[in-house]
XYZ file of N, CA and C in Angstrom:
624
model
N 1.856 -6.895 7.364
C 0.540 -6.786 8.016
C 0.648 -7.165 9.502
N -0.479 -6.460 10.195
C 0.201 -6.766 11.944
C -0.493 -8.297 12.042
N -0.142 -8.783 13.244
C -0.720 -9.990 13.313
C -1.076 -9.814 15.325
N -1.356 -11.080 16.183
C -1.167 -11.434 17.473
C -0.254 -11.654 18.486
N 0.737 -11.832 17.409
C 2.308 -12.285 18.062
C 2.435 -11.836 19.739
N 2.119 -10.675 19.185
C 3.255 -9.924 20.290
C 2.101 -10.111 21.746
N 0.899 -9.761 21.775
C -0.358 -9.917 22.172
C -0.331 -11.347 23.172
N 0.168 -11.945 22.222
C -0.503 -13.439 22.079
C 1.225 -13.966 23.523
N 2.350 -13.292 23.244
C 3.105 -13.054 23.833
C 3.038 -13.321 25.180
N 1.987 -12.217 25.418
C 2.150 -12.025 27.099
C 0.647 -12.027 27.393
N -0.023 -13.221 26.931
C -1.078 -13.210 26.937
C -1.744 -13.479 28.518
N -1.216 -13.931 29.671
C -1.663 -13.533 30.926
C -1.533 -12.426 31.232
N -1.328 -10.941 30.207
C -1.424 -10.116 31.007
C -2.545 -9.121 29.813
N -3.228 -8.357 31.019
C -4.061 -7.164 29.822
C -2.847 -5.995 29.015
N -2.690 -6.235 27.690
C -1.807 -5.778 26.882
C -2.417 -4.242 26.343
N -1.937 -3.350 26.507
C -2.441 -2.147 25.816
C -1.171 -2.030 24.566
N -1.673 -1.386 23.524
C -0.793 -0.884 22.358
C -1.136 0.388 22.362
N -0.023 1.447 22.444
C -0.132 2.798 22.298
C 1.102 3.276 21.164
N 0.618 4.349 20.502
C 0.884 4.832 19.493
C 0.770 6.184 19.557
N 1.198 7.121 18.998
C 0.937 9.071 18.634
C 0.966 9.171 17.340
N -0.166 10.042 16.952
C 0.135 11.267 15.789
C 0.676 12.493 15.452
N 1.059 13.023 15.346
C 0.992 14.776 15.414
C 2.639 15.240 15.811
N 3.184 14.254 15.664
C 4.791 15.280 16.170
C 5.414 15.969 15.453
N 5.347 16.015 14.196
C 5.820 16.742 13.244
C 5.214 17.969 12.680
N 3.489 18.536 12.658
C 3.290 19.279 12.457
C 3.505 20.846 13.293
N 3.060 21.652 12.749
C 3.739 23.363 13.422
C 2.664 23.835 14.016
N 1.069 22.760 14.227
C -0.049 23.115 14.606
C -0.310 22.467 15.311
N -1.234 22.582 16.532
C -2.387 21.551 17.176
C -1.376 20.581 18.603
N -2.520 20.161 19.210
C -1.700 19.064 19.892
C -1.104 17.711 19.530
N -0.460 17.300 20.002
C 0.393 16.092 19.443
C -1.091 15.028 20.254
N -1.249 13.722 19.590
C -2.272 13.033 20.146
C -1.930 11.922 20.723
N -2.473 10.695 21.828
C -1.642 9.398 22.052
C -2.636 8.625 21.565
N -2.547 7.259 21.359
C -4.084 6.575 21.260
C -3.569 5.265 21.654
N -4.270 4.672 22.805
C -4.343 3.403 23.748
C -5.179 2.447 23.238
N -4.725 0.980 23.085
C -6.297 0.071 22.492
C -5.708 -1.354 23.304
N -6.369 -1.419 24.592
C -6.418 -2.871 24.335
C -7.298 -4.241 23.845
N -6.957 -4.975 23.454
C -8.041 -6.064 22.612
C -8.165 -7.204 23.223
N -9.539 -7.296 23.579
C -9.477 -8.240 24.818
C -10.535 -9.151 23.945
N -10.850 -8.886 23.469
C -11.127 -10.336 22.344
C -10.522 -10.115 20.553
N -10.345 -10.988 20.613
C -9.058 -11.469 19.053
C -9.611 -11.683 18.006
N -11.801 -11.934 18.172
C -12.454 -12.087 17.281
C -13.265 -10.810 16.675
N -12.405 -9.586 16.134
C -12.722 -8.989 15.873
C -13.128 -8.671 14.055
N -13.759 -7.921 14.018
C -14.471 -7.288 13.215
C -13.788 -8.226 11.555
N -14.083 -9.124 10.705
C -13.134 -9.143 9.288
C -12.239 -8.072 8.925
N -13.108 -6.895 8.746
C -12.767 -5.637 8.106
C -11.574 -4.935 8.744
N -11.853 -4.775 10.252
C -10.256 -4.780 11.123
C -9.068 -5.787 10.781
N -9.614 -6.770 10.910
C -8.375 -8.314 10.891
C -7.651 -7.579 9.640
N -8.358 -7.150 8.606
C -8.110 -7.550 6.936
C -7.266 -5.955 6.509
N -8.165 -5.155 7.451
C -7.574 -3.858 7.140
C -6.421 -2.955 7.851
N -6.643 -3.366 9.015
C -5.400 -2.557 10.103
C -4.041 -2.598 9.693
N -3.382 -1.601 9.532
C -1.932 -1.320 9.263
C -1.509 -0.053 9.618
N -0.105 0.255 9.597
C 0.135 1.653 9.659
C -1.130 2.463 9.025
N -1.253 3.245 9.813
C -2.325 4.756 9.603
C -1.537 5.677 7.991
N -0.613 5.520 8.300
C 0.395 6.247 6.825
C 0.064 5.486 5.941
N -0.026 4.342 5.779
C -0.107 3.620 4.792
C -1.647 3.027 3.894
N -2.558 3.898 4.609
C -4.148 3.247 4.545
C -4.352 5.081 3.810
N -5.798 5.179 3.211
C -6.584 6.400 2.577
C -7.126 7.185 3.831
N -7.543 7.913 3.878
C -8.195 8.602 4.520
C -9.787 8.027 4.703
N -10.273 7.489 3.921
C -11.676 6.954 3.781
C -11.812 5.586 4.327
N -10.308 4.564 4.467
C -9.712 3.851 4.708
C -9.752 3.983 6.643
N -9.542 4.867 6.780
C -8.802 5.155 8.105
C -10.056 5.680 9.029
N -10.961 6.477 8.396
C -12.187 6.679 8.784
C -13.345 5.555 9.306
N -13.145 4.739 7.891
C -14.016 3.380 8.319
C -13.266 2.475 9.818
N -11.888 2.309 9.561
C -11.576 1.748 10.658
C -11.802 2.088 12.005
N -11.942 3.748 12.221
C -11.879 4.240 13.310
C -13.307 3.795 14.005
N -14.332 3.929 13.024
C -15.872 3.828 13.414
C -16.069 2.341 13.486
N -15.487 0.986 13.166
C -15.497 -0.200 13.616
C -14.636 -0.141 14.826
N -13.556 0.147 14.709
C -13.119 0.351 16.172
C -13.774 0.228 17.447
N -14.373 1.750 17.687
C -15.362 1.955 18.669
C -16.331 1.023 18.521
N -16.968 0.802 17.623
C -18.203 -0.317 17.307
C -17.866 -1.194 18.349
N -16.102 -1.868 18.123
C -16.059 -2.982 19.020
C -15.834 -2.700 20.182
N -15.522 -1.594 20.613
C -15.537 -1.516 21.981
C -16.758 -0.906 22.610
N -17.732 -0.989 22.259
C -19.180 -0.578 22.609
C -19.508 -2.155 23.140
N -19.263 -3.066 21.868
C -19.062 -4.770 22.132
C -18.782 -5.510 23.110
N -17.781 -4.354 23.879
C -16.745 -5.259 24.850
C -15.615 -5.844 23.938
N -15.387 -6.155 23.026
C -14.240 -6.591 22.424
C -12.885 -5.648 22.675
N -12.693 -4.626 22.673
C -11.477 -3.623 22.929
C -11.929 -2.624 23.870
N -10.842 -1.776 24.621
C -10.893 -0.759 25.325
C -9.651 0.664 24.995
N -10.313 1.661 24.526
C -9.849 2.386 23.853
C -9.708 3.664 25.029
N -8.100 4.299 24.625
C -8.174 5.472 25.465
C -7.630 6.750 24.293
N -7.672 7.949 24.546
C -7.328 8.818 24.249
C -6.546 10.140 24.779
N -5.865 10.618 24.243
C -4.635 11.289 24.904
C -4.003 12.473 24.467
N -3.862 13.522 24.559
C -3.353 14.704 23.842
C -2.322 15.520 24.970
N -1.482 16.583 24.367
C -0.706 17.020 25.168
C -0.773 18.505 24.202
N -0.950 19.675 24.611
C -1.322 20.684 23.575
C -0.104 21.544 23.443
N -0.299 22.277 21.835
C 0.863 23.365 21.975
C 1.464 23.535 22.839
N 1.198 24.365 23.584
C 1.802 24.938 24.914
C 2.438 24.291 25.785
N 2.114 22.939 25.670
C 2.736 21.805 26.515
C 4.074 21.433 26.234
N 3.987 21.358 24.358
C 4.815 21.720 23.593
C 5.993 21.694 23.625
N 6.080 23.045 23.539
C 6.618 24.590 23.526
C 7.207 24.246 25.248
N 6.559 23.864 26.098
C 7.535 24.027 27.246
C 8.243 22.822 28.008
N 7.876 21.722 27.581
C 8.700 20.414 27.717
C 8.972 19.714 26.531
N 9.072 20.332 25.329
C 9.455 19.944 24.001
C 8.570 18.804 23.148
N 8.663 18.279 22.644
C 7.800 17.238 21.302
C 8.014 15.748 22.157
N 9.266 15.206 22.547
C 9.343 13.932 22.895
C 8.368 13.834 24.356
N 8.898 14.881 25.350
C 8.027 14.562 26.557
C 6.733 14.838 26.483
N 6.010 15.724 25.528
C 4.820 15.940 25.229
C 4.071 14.642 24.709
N 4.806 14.043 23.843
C 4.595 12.783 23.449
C 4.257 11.903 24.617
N 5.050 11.682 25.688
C 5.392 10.771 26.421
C 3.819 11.256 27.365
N 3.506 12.177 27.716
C 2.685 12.353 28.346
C 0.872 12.242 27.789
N 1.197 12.682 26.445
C -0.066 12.329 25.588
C -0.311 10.936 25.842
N 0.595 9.776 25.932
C 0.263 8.802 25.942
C 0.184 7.944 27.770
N 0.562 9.000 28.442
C 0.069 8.350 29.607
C -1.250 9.038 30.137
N -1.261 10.191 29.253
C -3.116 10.176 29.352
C -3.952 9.563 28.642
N -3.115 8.765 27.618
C -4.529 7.820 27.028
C -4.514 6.296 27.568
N -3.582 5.958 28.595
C -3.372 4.736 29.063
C -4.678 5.243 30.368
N -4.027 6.002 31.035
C -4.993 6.666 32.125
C -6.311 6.513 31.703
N -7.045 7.106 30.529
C -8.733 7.492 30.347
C -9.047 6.002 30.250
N -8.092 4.650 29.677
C -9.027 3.592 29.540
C -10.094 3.019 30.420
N -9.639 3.643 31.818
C -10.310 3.327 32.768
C -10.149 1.679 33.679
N -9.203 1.325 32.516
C -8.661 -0.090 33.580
C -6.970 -0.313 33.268
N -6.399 -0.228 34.366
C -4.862 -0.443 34.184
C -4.355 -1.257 33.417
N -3.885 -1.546 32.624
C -3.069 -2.553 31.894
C -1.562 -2.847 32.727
N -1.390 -4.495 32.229
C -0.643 -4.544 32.708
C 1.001 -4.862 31.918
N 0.491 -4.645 31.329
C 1.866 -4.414 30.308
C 1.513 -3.960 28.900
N 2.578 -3.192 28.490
C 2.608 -2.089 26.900
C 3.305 -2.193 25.882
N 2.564 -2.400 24.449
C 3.676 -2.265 23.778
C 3.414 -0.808 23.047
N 4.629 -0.352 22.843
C 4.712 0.991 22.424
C 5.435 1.105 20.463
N 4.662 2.205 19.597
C 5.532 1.899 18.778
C 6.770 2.862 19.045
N 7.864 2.484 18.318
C 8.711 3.293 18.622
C 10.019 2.582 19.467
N 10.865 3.110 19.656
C 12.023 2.696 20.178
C 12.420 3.789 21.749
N 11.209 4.238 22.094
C 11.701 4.965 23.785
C 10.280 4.084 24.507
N 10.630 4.178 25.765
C 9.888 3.956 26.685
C 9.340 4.917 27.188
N 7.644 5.170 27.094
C 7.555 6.616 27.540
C 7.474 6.687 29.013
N 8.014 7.690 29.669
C 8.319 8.241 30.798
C 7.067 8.133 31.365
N 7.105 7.828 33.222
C 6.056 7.373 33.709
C 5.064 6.332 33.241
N 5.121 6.037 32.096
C 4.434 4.744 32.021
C 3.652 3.816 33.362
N 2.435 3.538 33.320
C 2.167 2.850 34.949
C 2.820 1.425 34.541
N 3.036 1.551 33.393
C 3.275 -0.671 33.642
C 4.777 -1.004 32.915
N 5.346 -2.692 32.975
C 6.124 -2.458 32.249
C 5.705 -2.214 30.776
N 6.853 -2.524 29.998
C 6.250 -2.355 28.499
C 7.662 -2.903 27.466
N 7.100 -2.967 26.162
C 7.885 -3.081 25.116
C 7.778 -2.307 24.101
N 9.354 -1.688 23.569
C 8.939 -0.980 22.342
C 8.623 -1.886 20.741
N 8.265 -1.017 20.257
C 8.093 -1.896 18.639
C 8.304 -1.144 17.660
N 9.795 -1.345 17.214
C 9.825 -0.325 15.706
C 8.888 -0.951 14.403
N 8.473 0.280 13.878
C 7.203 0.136 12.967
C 6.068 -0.571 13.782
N 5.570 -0.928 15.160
C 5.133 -1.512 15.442
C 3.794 -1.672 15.061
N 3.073 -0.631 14.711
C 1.630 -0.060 13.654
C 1.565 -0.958 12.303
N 2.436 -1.400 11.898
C 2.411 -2.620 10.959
C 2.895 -3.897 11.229
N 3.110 -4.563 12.617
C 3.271 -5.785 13.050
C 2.142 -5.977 14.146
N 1.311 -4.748 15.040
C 0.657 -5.834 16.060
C -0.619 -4.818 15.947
N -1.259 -5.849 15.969
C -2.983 -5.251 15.650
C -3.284 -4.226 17.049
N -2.799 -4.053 18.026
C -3.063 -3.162 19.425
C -2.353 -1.796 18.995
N -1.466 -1.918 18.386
C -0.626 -1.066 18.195
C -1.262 -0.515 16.885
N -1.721 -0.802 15.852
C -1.798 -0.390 14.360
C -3.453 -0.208 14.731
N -4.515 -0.664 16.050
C -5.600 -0.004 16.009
C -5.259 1.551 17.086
N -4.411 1.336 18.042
C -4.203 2.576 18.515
C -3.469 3.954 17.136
N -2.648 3.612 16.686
C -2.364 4.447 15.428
C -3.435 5.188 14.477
N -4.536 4.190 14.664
C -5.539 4.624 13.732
C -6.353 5.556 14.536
N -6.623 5.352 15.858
C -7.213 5.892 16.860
C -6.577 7.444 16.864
N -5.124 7.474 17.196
C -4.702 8.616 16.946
C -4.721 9.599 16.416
N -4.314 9.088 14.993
C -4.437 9.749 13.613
C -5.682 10.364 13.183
N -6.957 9.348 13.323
C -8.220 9.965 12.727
C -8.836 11.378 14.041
N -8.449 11.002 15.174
C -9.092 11.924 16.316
C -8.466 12.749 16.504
N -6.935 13.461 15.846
C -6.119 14.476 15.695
C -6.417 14.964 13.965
N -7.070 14.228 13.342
C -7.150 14.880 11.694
C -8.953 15.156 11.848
N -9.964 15.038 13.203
C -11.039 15.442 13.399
C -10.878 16.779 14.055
N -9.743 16.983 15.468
C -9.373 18.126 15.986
C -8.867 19.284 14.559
N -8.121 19.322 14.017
C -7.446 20.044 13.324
C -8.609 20.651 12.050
N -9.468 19.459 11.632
C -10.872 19.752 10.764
C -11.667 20.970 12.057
N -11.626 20.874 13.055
C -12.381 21.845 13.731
C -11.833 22.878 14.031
N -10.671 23.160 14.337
C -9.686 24.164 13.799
C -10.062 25.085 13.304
N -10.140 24.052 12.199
C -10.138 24.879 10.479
C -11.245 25.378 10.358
N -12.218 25.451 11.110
C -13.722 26.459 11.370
C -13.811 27.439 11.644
N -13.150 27.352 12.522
C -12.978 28.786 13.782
C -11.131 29.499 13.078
N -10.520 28.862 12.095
C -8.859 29.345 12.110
C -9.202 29.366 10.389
N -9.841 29.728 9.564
C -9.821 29.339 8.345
C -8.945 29.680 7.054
N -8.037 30.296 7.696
C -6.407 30.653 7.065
C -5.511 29.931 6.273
N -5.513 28.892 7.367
C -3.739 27.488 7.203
C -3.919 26.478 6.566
N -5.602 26.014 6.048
C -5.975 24.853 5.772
C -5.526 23.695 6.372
N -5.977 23.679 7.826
C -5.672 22.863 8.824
C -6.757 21.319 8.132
N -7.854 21.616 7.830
C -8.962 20.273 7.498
C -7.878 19.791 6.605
N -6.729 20.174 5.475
C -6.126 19.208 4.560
C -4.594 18.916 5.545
N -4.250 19.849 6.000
C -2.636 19.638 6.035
C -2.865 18.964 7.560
N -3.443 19.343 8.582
C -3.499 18.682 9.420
C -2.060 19.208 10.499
N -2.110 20.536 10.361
C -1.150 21.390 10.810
C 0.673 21.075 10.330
N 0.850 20.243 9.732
C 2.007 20.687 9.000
C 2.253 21.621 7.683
N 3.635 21.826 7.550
C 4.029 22.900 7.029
C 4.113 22.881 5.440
N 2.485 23.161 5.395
C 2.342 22.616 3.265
C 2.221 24.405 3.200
N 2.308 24.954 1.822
C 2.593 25.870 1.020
C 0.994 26.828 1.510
N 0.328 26.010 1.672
C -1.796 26.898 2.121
C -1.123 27.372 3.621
N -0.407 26.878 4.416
C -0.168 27.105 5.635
C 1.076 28.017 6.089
N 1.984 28.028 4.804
C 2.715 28.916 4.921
C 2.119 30.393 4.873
N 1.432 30.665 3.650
C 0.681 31.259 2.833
C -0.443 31.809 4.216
N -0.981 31.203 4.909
C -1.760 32.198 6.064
C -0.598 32.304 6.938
N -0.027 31.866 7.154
C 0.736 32.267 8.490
C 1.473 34.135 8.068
N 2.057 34.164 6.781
C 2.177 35.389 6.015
C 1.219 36.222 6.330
N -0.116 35.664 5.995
C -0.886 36.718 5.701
C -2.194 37.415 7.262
N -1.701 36.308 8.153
C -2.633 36.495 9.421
C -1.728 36.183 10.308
N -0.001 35.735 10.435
C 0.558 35.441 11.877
C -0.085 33.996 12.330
N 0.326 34.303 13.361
C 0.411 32.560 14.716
C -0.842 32.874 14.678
N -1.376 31.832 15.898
C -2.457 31.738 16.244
C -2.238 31.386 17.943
N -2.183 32.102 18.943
C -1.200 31.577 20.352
C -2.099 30.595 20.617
N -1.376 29.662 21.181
C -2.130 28.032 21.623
C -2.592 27.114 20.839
N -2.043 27.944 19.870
C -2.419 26.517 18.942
C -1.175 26.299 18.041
N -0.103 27.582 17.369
C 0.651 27.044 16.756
C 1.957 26.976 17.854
N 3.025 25.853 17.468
C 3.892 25.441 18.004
C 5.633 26.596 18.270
N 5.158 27.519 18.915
C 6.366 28.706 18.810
C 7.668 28.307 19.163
N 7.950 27.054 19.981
C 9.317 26.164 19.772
C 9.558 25.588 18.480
N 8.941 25.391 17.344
C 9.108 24.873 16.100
C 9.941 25.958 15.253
N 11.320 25.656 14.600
C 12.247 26.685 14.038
C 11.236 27.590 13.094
N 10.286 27.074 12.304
C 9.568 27.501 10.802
C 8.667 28.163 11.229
N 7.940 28.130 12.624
C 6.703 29.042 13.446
C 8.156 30.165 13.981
N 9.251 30.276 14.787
C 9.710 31.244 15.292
C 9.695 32.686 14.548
N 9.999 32.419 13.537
C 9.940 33.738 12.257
C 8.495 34.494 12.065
N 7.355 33.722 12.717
C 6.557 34.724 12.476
C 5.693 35.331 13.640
N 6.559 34.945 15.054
C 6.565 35.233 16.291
C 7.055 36.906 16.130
N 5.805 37.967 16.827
C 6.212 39.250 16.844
C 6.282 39.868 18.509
């Protein structure tokens, strides 16, 4: 379970935790999600519930997202958001797309941080501050495991809207990876340009 540690660490400085969703699917943009927590007395239900986003329900992950914001309406946290789309993709590959999703969600918080912990084991490129990585870090530090959640639910809301206007791939379940409903439209209707990932080996084959 995450705890303050790391937070609590470098606590003269404003700490952001950033995290991504989306690198593995053949759909949609990859997402970043920024949280810093500038008060520690947050919500029970956060304290009790935050962990890896993989590891929580969907109904689970929903509730967290909407206390989340709650607290930063509060003043308790400051939340950013971050995406880098297909196309972005496709032309500086999955890692730097990554890297940039998340210096646009450090960017939207609207106040610089001054140091990062990141999950993961790279430092993303351009970063404005220093920073630290954290393997699994979404299940050791509450900045990090509320940005994860941030991610996850606001890239599995994009992909639900998708699935309105794209109603083929069953983007609202799979969330643009490569399940058997998504194979199954891509057969039967092709890509979709700008939205599916045409650098991905399993999308190239149905590039005409």
């Amino acid at each position: 379970m995450p705890d303050f540690e790391l937070e609590d660490k470098y606590n003269n400085f404003s700490v952001v935790g950033i995290d991504e969703a989306g690198r593995g699917p053949w759909a949609g943009p990859v997402v970043a999600g920024a949280v810093i927590i500038k008060d520690h007395n947050l919500d029970e239900f956060l304290l009790k519930t935050l962990n890896d986003s993989k590891k929580l329900t969907a109904k689970k992950r929903e509730s967290l997202y909407e206390k989340l914001f709650e607290a930063q309406k509060s003043g308790k946290i400051k939340i950013g958001i971050g995406q880098a789309s297909a196309e972005e993709i496709d032309q500086y590959n999955i890692l730097q797309a990554t890297f940039m999703a998340m210096n646009r969600a450090v960017s939207s918080l609207g106040i610089k941080p001054e140091f990062a912990l990141v999950d993961g084991n790279q430092v993303p490129k351009g970063i404005c501050c220093n920073c630290q990585t954290v393997v699994k870090g979404d299940s050791k530090c509450y900045s990090i495991s509320a940005a994860s959640i941030i991610a996850k639910v606001f890239r599995d809301h994009l992909m639900a809207d998708l699935a309105k206007k794209y109603p083929y791939y069953g983007f609202e379940k799979n969330a643009g990876y490569g399940t058997k409903a998504h194979i199954e439209g891509l057969e039967k209707h092709g890509i979709i340009k700008g939205i599916h990932r045409l650098s991905y080996k399993p999308i190239q084959k149905f590039v005409k």
